[in-house]
Amino acid sequence: MYRKCRSVALAAAIAAEGAGLRRLAFTSSMLKAPRSAKGSTTPPAPRVATAALPEAATGGIAMERLASVAAAIFTAMGLSLATAKQARAEERKYSLADQVARFTRAKEEKNERYLNIESVYDGSWLKGKRVLVVGASRGLGLNIVKECVAQGAKAIATCRGSPKGLEDVGCKVISGIDVQDTKTMDKLAKELGGPIDLLIQNAGYFMEGQEFLDSLNDKEELKQIDICALGPLRVTGALYKNGLLKGGKVLIITSQAGSVEWRFTQNKKEGGDYGHHMSRAACNIGAVLMSEEMKEAGIPVTLVHPGFNRTEMTSKFGEEVWEKEGAVDPAIGAKRVLHEAKRISMATTGKFFNAEDGLEIPW
């Protein structure tokens, strides 16, 4: 029976590779039969260990046939191919750098979390919460405010100029708030009217043209850094020192553009957009530092890439790119962000998540 267990285990390990799963190996130590008090042996159920399977183990078996072999093996073991793939998806820690590949994988795996946020979203937790959204006059920010109001939250929205898009939303509006101007932070703290439960920092900027070494624009670079990196620092600092974050949570909407690791994929052999990427990377390090400073006060700070949204800011990429990379309406993007907001705790403080799939993004 022991030998039979090892044979099934090896077959399953080989089949797993054909199923597109991580290679699996069953080691002898894991299949040792435990002895009873009387010295008899009882065949144990095989346990899986993640390890490298020798290349020779798959020799002579056409890779295209392994998927069907896997189905038979998993069925015999009481599993299904779909179950196995789902298990693999659930064990992932990091999101995928390649945007097109990420969207394609989600469709292939029928990932409802990614493709249909409504399947997991429940905004009822927002009812009665005081939620401040900084940068809410249009696009994603405006849609976040609308969704908060729809869920019964006491939403407060800020904007730099006229609150035109916010007039009929049903939220409190604090206009004249410019994240580049430290003086307006005092105005924000004063008009807020008390502590908040959730701060969502959405204000951002992405210059219209592209930047390369032969077309650098230092004024635009500094503007992006000022808004996207120093902006969240100014807002958080003003609220923190005025005691308006006690018992609250901080969500900073950043971008996958701030991941240094992902530049080797998303900007491979191209580079470019220096101000954009530098501003988001600076935002991320600032958020991590804030999370450490406020840790003893029990105030979590979480970074969220909102996914690719069809907004004015991303319109320069065009419809073709939007379609290819799975860009969504900002109303959907808002629910993705709020779904992540629900998960914020001291366990997630200082971490960086992708709102598309809920997985972490590496630094």
Coordinates of C-alpha atoms in Angstrom, one line a residue, residues 136 145 155-177 187 191:
A136 CA -13.4 63.9 -5.1
V145 CA -18.1 59.4 -2.7
A155 CA -19.3 61.2 3.3
I156 CA -17.2 64.3 3.3
A157 CA -15.6 65.3 -0.1
T158 CA -12.8 67.8 -0.8
C159 CA -12.1 69.6 -4.0
R160 CA -9.8 72.4 -5.0
G161 CA -12.2 74.6 -6.9
S162 CA -15.9 74.5 -7.6
P163 CA -17.8 71.5 -6.2
K164 CA -19.8 71.3 -9.4
G165 CA -19.9 67.5 -9.7
L166 CA -20.6 67.1 -5.9
E167 CA -23.6 69.4 -5.6
D168 CA -26.3 66.8 -5.8
V169 CA -24.5 63.8 -4.4
G170 CA -25.7 64.2 -0.8
C171 CA -22.4 64.6 0.9
K172 CA -20.6 67.4 2.9
V173 CA -18.3 69.3 0.6
I174 CA -15.1 71.2 1.7
S175 CA -13.9 73.2 -1.2
G176 CA -10.6 75.1 -1.6
I177 CA -8.5 72.1 -0.4
K187 CA -8.9 74.7 6.8
E191 CA -14.1 72.3 8.8

